[in-house]
Amino acid sequence: MPDTIRFERERGLLTLRLNRPEKKNALTCAMYSQLAEGLRLADSDPDINAVLITGGAECFTAGNDIFDFLQQPPNNLDSPVFHFMLNLLECRKPVIAAVAGAAVGIGTTMLLHCDLVYVSTDARLRMPFVNLGLCPEFGSSLILPRLLGQAKAAELLLLGEGFSGEQAAAWGIATEALGSGEAALAKGREMALRFDELPPEAVRISKQLMKAPDREQLRKVIEEEGALFTQRLRSPEAMTALSGFLNRH
């Protein structure tokens, strides 16, 4: 059975590749733990200069594996999904994402915490939290209104409207949209390897300065969202919506 997260080393680059194509790279508790481990490894290894997160040229991730999520719901902030969130939030090395195909739920919100994001123009991004009886997570309720304004953020977070990779780039959620999944992956790798040529301490300090003004508020919001999200998972609304999702799939 293949590893659901593949760790690939290339010079100073660590690639964390989501590798569950038969399930559209839907994320399980075990996968969150592996992603958190990879980010901790990158942060502590002086030979790693950057991290690339990708699902390959076909699909980024369909979001949480709902069956796994209901079997092992996150009961508190010590759960694997929150370990992943906080390790991505605190990672001192540059984190690059290369996105093709579906990027659903946390597949979109994690991009808000990456330093560079390359998407295919036809990537399909969506945050259907309310549609599933849940609420926004990973700081999206703070970041998106600031980035897009209240009206557009409401369309994405309250209605769960989907959008393309091209729109993501136009709105500043992504760095650049490219014509295909292969092109997005190649660009992500190319840009991630550029950090091999830059002074690593200067990069680290510069990232720290860019992130510092919002770090504490963002961490607090992630914790508040997480507490409400775990409550919502047990609500009748969410149970009905999630059961309906499982029955359709």
mmCIF file of C-alpha atoms in Angstrom:
data_model
loop_
_atom_site.group_PDB
_atom_site.id
_atom_site.type_symbol
_atom_site.label_atom_id
_atom_site.label_comp_id
_atom_site.label_asym_id
_atom_site.label_seq_id
_atom_site.Cartn_x
_atom_site.Cartn_y
_atom_site.Cartn_z
ATOM 1 C CA MET A 1 0.000 0.000 0.000
ATOM 2 C CA PRO A 2 1.537 3.355 -0.999
ATOM 3 C CA ASP A 3 2.315 6.060 1.549
ATOM 4 C CA THR A 4 -0.539 8.554 1.571
ATOM 5 C CA ILE A 5 1.984 11.377 2.084
ATOM 6 C CA ARG A 6 5.227 10.968 0.174
ATOM 7 C CA PHE A 7 8.334 12.766 1.439
ATOM 8 C CA GLU A 8 10.649 13.603 -1.480
ATOM 9 C CA ARG A 9 14.039 15.296 -1.064
ATOM 10 C CA GLU A 10 15.673 17.210 -3.900
ATOM 11 C CA ARG A 11 18.658 19.342 -2.947
ATOM 12 C CA GLY A 12 17.301 21.772 -0.342
ATOM 13 C CA LEU A 13 13.652 21.092 -1.154
ATOM 14 C CA LEU A 14 11.317 18.828 0.782
ATOM 15 C CA THR A 15 8.172 17.945 -1.189
ATOM 16 C CA LEU A 16 5.146 16.701 0.737
ATOM 17 C CA ARG A 17 3.064 14.962 -1.910
ATOM 18 C CA LEU A 18 -0.532 13.970 -1.150
ATOM 19 C CA ASN A 19 -0.727 10.462 -2.567
ATOM 20 C CA ARG A 20 -4.222 9.043 -2.275
ATOM 21 C CA PRO A 21 -5.486 9.476 -5.841
ATOM 22 C CA GLU A 22 -8.246 6.869 -5.557
ATOM 23 C CA LYS A 23 -9.887 9.140 -2.925
ATOM 24 C CA LYS A 24 -8.981 12.437 -4.639
ATOM 25 C CA ASN A 25 -6.314 12.927 -1.957
ATOM 26 C CA ALA A 26 -8.973 13.307 0.763
ATOM 27 C CA LEU A 27 -7.174 13.935 4.031
ATOM 28 C CA THR A 28 -7.271 11.539 6.995
ATOM 29 C CA CYS A 29 -6.048 11.997 10.558
ATOM 30 C CA ALA A 30 -2.977 9.934 9.681
ATOM 31 C CA MET A 31 -2.224 12.211 6.716
ATOM 32 C CA TYR A 32 -2.498 15.330 8.877
ATOM 33 C CA SER A 33 -0.024 13.781 11.306
ATOM 34 C CA GLN A 34 2.407 13.040 8.473
ATOM 35 C CA LEU A 35 2.075 16.570 7.060
ATOM 36 C CA ALA A 36 2.740 18.034 10.510
ATOM 37 C CA GLU A 37 5.777 15.747 10.842
ATOM 38 C CA GLY A 38 7.092 16.895 7.459
ATOM 39 C CA LEU A 39 6.747 20.564 8.394
ATOM 40 C CA ARG A 40 8.525 19.975 11.717
ATOM 41 C CA LEU A 41 11.298 18.152 9.864
ATOM 42 C CA ALA A 42 11.720 21.030 7.430
ATOM 43 C CA ASP A 43 11.758 23.576 10.226
ATOM 44 C CA SER A 44 14.526 21.790 12.161
ATOM 45 C CA ASP A 45 16.734 20.509 9.313
ATOM 46 C CA PRO A 46 19.340 23.107 8.253
ATOM 47 C CA ASP A 47 19.716 21.365 4.892
ATOM 48 C CA ILE A 48 16.072 22.030 3.949
ATOM 49 C CA ASN A 49 15.485 25.501 2.514
ATOM 50 C CA ALA A 50 11.857 25.212 1.373
ATOM 51 C CA VAL A 51 8.790 22.957 1.440
ATOM 52 C CA LEU A 52 6.523 22.189 -1.520
ATOM 53 C CA ILE A 53 3.020 20.829 -0.844
ATOM 54 C CA THR A 54 1.241 19.278 -3.814
ATOM 55 C CA GLY A 55 -1.162 16.564 -4.821
ATOM 56 C CA GLY A 56 0.367 16.232 -8.277
ATOM 57 C CA ALA A 57 -0.867 17.390 -11.661
ATOM 58 C CA GLU A 58 -4.416 15.984 -11.428
ATOM 59 C CA CYS A 59 -5.863 16.765 -7.997
ATOM 60 C CA PHE A 60 -4.746 18.727 -4.946
ATOM 61 C CA THR A 61 -7.222 17.490 -2.330
ATOM 62 C CA ALA A 62 -10.961 16.943 -1.945
ATOM 63 C CA GLY A 63 -10.603 18.142 1.657
ATOM 64 C CA ASN A 64 -11.332 16.044 4.712
ATOM 65 C CA ASP A 65 -12.112 12.371 4.281
ATOM 66 C CA ILE A 66 -15.596 12.666 5.799
ATOM 67 C CA PHE A 67 -15.824 9.015 6.859
ATOM 68 C CA ASP A 68 -12.446 9.171 8.624
ATOM 69 C CA PHE A 69 -13.350 12.577 10.065
ATOM 70 C CA LEU A 70 -16.551 11.215 11.635
ATOM 71 C CA GLN A 71 -14.779 8.089 12.888
ATOM 72 C CA GLN A 72 -12.030 10.174 14.526
ATOM 73 C CA PRO A 73 -13.461 13.679 14.975
ATOM 74 C CA PRO A 74 -11.120 16.396 16.245
ATOM 75 C CA ASN A 75 -12.249 16.779 19.854
ATOM 76 C CA ASN A 76 -9.761 19.464 20.845
ATOM 77 C CA LEU A 77 -6.781 21.479 19.677
ATOM 78 C CA ASP A 78 -4.499 18.508 20.305
ATOM 79 C CA SER A 79 -5.986 16.675 17.300
ATOM 80 C CA PRO A 80 -3.877 15.871 14.185
ATOM 81 C CA VAL A 81 -5.607 18.463 11.981
ATOM 82 C CA PHE A 82 -4.739 21.244 14.437
ATOM 83 C CA HIS A 83 -1.153 19.987 14.743
ATOM 84 C CA PHE A 84 -0.919 20.390 10.961
ATOM 85 C CA MET A 85 -2.482 23.866 11.054
ATOM 86 C CA LEU A 86 -0.150 25.148 13.760
ATOM 87 C CA ASN A 87 2.966 23.623 12.196
ATOM 88 C CA LEU A 88 2.124 25.296 8.884
ATOM 89 C CA LEU A 89 1.382 28.579 10.662
ATOM 90 C CA GLU A 90 4.682 28.461 12.574
ATOM 91 C CA CYS A 91 6.958 27.063 9.836
ATOM 92 C CA ARG A 92 9.988 29.333 9.478
ATOM 93 C CA LYS A 93 10.978 28.027 6.047
ATOM 94 C CA PRO A 94 9.156 29.115 2.853
ATOM 95 C CA VAL A 95 6.175 26.891 2.043
ATOM 96 C CA ILE A 96 5.062 26.672 -1.591
ATOM 97 C CA ALA A 97 1.871 25.035 -2.848
ATOM 98 C CA ALA A 98 1.285 23.650 -6.355
ATOM 99 C CA VAL A 99 -2.425 23.115 -6.973
ATOM 100 C CA ALA A 100 -4.319 21.387 -9.762
ATOM 101 C CA GLY A 101 -7.865 20.058 -9.911
ATOM 102 C CA ALA A 102 -9.969 20.106 -6.747
ATOM 103 C CA ALA A 103 -8.913 22.070 -3.656
ATOM 104 C CA VAL A 104 -11.834 21.748 -1.247
ATOM 105 C CA GLY A 105 -12.226 22.977 2.331
ATOM 106 C CA ILE A 106 -8.841 22.902 4.040
ATOM 107 C CA GLY A 107 -7.421 22.309 0.549
ATOM 108 C CA THR A 108 -8.211 25.983 -0.017
ATOM 109 C CA THR A 109 -7.711 27.418 3.475
ATOM 110 C CA MET A 110 -4.201 25.970 3.819
ATOM 111 C CA LEU A 111 -3.193 28.036 0.773
ATOM 112 C CA LEU A 112 -3.825 31.195 2.807
ATOM 113 C CA HIS A 113 -0.805 30.226 4.946
ATOM 114 C CA CYS A 114 1.609 29.272 2.159
ATOM 115 C CA ASP A 115 4.167 31.819 1.008
ATOM 116 C CA LEU A 116 3.836 31.114 -2.729
ATOM 117 C CA VAL A 117 0.875 29.389 -4.415
ATOM 118 C CA TYR A 118 0.817 28.209 -8.044
ATOM 119 C CA VAL A 119 -2.475 26.919 -9.427
ATOM 120 C CA SER A 120 -3.744 25.612 -12.736
ATOM 121 C CA THR A 121 -6.214 28.018 -14.341
ATOM 122 C CA ASP A 122 -8.934 25.360 -14.208
ATOM 123 C CA ALA A 123 -8.300 24.354 -10.581
ATOM 124 C CA ARG A 124 -11.569 24.199 -8.626
ATOM 125 C CA LEU A 125 -11.415 25.765 -5.181
ATOM 126 C CA ARG A 126 -14.265 25.749 -2.680
ATOM 127 C CA MET A 127 -14.905 26.132 1.064
ATOM 128 C CA PRO A 128 -18.294 24.434 1.673
ATOM 129 C CA PHE A 129 -18.187 24.611 5.466
ATOM 130 C CA VAL A 130 -21.649 26.106 5.989
ATOM 131 C CA ASN A 131 -23.075 23.729 3.368
ATOM 132 C CA LEU A 132 -21.967 20.849 5.629
ATOM 133 C CA GLY A 133 -23.367 22.437 8.795
ATOM 134 C CA LEU A 134 -19.900 23.550 9.907
ATOM 135 C CA CYS A 135 -18.074 26.892 10.149
ATOM 136 C CA PRO A 136 -14.900 28.371 8.630
ATOM 137 C CA GLU A 137 -11.525 27.105 9.852
ATOM 138 C CA PHE A 138 -7.768 27.745 9.664
ATOM 139 C CA GLY A 139 -8.131 31.502 10.094
ATOM 140 C CA SER A 140 -10.216 31.904 6.926
ATOM 141 C CA SER A 141 -12.869 33.968 8.744
ATOM 142 C CA LEU A 142 -10.162 36.562 9.485
ATOM 143 C CA ILE A 143 -7.978 36.376 6.372
ATOM 144 C CA LEU A 144 -10.570 36.308 3.586
ATOM 145 C CA PRO A 145 -12.577 39.421 4.589
ATOM 146 C CA ARG A 146 -9.290 41.323 4.884
ATOM 147 C CA LEU A 147 -8.054 40.048 1.538
ATOM 148 C CA LEU A 148 -11.266 40.189 -0.495
ATOM 149 C CA GLY A 149 -13.651 42.474 1.417
ATOM 150 C CA GLN A 150 -16.723 41.366 3.357
ATOM 151 C CA ALA A 151 -19.023 40.894 0.353
ATOM 152 C CA LYS A 152 -16.800 38.552 -1.647
ATOM 153 C CA ALA A 153 -15.700 36.697 1.494
ATOM 154 C CA ALA A 154 -19.365 36.136 2.397
ATOM 155 C CA GLU A 155 -20.011 34.654 -1.042
ATOM 156 C CA LEU A 156 -17.176 32.171 -0.542
ATOM 157 C CA LEU A 157 -17.671 31.362 3.167
ATOM 158 C CA LEU A 158 -21.434 31.734 3.739
ATOM 159 C CA LEU A 159 -22.651 30.398 0.382
ATOM 160 C CA GLY A 160 -19.714 28.080 -0.266
ATOM 161 C CA GLU A 161 -19.359 29.328 -3.840
ATOM 162 C CA GLY A 162 -16.589 27.705 -5.860
ATOM 163 C CA PHE A 163 -13.985 29.570 -7.889
ATOM 164 C CA SER A 164 -11.274 28.825 -10.428
ATOM 165 C CA GLY A 165 -7.512 28.959 -10.216
ATOM 166 C CA GLU A 166 -7.621 31.992 -12.474
ATOM 167 C CA GLN A 167 -9.914 33.772 -9.997
ATOM 168 C CA ALA A 168 -7.707 32.707 -7.081
ATOM 169 C CA ALA A 169 -4.728 34.428 -8.715
ATOM 170 C CA ALA A 170 -6.743 37.546 -9.562
ATOM 171 C CA TRP A 171 -7.909 37.826 -5.938
ATOM 172 C CA GLY A 172 -4.472 37.291 -4.388
ATOM 173 C CA ILE A 173 -5.206 33.837 -2.961
ATOM 174 C CA ALA A 174 -2.682 32.406 -5.427
ATOM 175 C CA THR A 175 0.579 33.850 -6.732
ATOM 176 C CA GLU A 176 0.032 32.805 -10.349
ATOM 177 C CA ALA A 177 -2.345 30.698 -12.435
ATOM 178 C CA LEU A 178 -0.815 28.519 -15.150
ATOM 179 C CA GLY A 179 -2.353 26.673 -18.059
ATOM 180 C CA SER A 180 -2.211 23.118 -16.730
ATOM 181 C CA GLY A 181 -1.628 21.047 -13.636
ATOM 182 C CA GLU A 182 1.772 20.018 -14.962
ATOM 183 C CA ALA A 183 2.715 23.669 -15.466
ATOM 184 C CA ALA A 184 1.597 24.613 -11.946
ATOM 185 C CA LEU A 185 3.614 21.753 -10.454
ATOM 186 C CA ALA A 186 6.696 22.609 -12.520
ATOM 187 C CA LYS A 187 6.471 26.285 -11.547
ATOM 188 C CA GLY A 188 6.050 25.431 -7.872
ATOM 189 C CA ARG A 189 9.122 23.190 -7.961
ATOM 190 C CA GLU A 190 11.158 25.774 -9.899
ATOM 191 C CA MET A 191 10.350 28.572 -7.468
ATOM 192 C CA ALA A 192 10.848 26.377 -4.398
ATOM 193 C CA LEU A 193 14.331 25.377 -5.609
ATOM 194 C CA ARG A 194 15.259 29.045 -5.970
ATOM 195 C CA PHE A 195 15.519 29.183 -2.184
ATOM 196 C CA ASP A 196 18.646 27.017 -2.508
ATOM 197 C CA GLU A 197 20.310 30.080 -4.042
ATOM 198 C CA LEU A 198 19.267 32.572 -1.350
ATOM 199 C CA PRO A 199 20.794 33.205 2.096
ATOM 200 C CA PRO A 200 18.591 31.029 4.346
ATOM 201 C CA GLU A 201 18.797 33.190 7.462
ATOM 202 C CA ALA A 202 17.835 36.305 5.470
ATOM 203 C CA VAL A 203 14.848 34.396 4.056
ATOM 204 C CA ARG A 204 13.826 33.204 7.522
ATOM 205 C CA ILE A 205 14.021 36.653 9.083
ATOM 206 C CA SER A 206 12.151 38.239 6.173
ATOM 207 C CA LYS A 207 9.329 35.697 6.444
ATOM 208 C CA GLN A 208 9.203 36.230 10.204
ATOM 209 C CA LEU A 209 8.844 39.992 9.723
ATOM 210 C CA MET A 210 6.078 39.559 7.140
ATOM 211 C CA LYS A 211 4.096 37.188 9.353
ATOM 212 C CA ALA A 212 4.705 38.816 12.751
ATOM 213 C CA PRO A 213 2.011 41.563 12.763
ATOM 214 C CA ASP A 214 -0.887 39.095 12.461
ATOM 215 C CA ARG A 215 0.603 35.976 14.054
ATOM 216 C CA GLU A 216 -0.928 36.182 17.546
ATOM 217 C CA GLN A 217 -4.348 37.319 16.366
ATOM 218 C CA LEU A 218 -4.377 34.645 13.681
ATOM 219 C CA ARG A 219 -3.424 31.916 16.134
ATOM 220 C CA LYS A 220 -6.214 33.047 18.473
ATOM 221 C CA VAL A 221 -8.768 33.042 15.630
ATOM 222 C CA ILE A 222 -7.661 29.551 14.516
ATOM 223 C CA GLU A 223 -8.201 28.299 18.067
ATOM 224 C CA GLU A 224 -11.624 29.988 18.328
ATOM 225 C CA GLU A 225 -12.712 28.634 14.951
ATOM 226 C CA GLY A 226 -11.403 25.182 15.914
ATOM 227 C CA ALA A 227 -13.395 25.094 19.142
ATOM 228 C CA LEU A 228 -16.588 26.081 17.306
ATOM 229 C CA PHE A 229 -15.840 23.678 14.438
ATOM 230 C CA THR A 230 -15.555 20.726 16.821
ATOM 231 C CA GLN A 231 -18.830 21.758 18.475
ATOM 232 C CA ARG A 232 -20.515 22.037 15.076
ATOM 233 C CA LEU A 233 -19.415 18.500 14.156
ATOM 234 C CA ARG A 234 -21.721 17.199 16.889
ATOM 235 C CA SER A 235 -24.671 19.423 15.906
ATOM 236 C CA PRO A 236 -27.838 18.001 14.300
ATOM 237 C CA GLU A 237 -27.279 20.264 11.266
ATOM 238 C CA ALA A 238 -23.821 18.885 10.618
ATOM 239 C CA MET A 239 -24.776 15.268 11.268
ATOM 240 C CA THR A 240 -27.614 15.537 8.757
ATOM 241 C CA ALA A 241 -25.474 17.289 6.126
ATOM 242 C CA LEU A 242 -22.482 14.967 6.554
ATOM 243 C CA SER A 243 -24.654 11.838 6.502
ATOM 244 C CA GLY A 244 -26.241 13.088 3.292
ATOM 245 C CA PHE A 245 -22.785 13.664 1.811
ATOM 246 C CA LEU A 246 -21.711 10.117 2.677
ATOM 247 C CA ASN A 247 -24.886 8.656 1.205
ATOM 248 C CA ARG A 248 -24.259 10.506 -2.071
ATOM 249 C CA HIS A 249 -20.664 9.235 -2.216
#
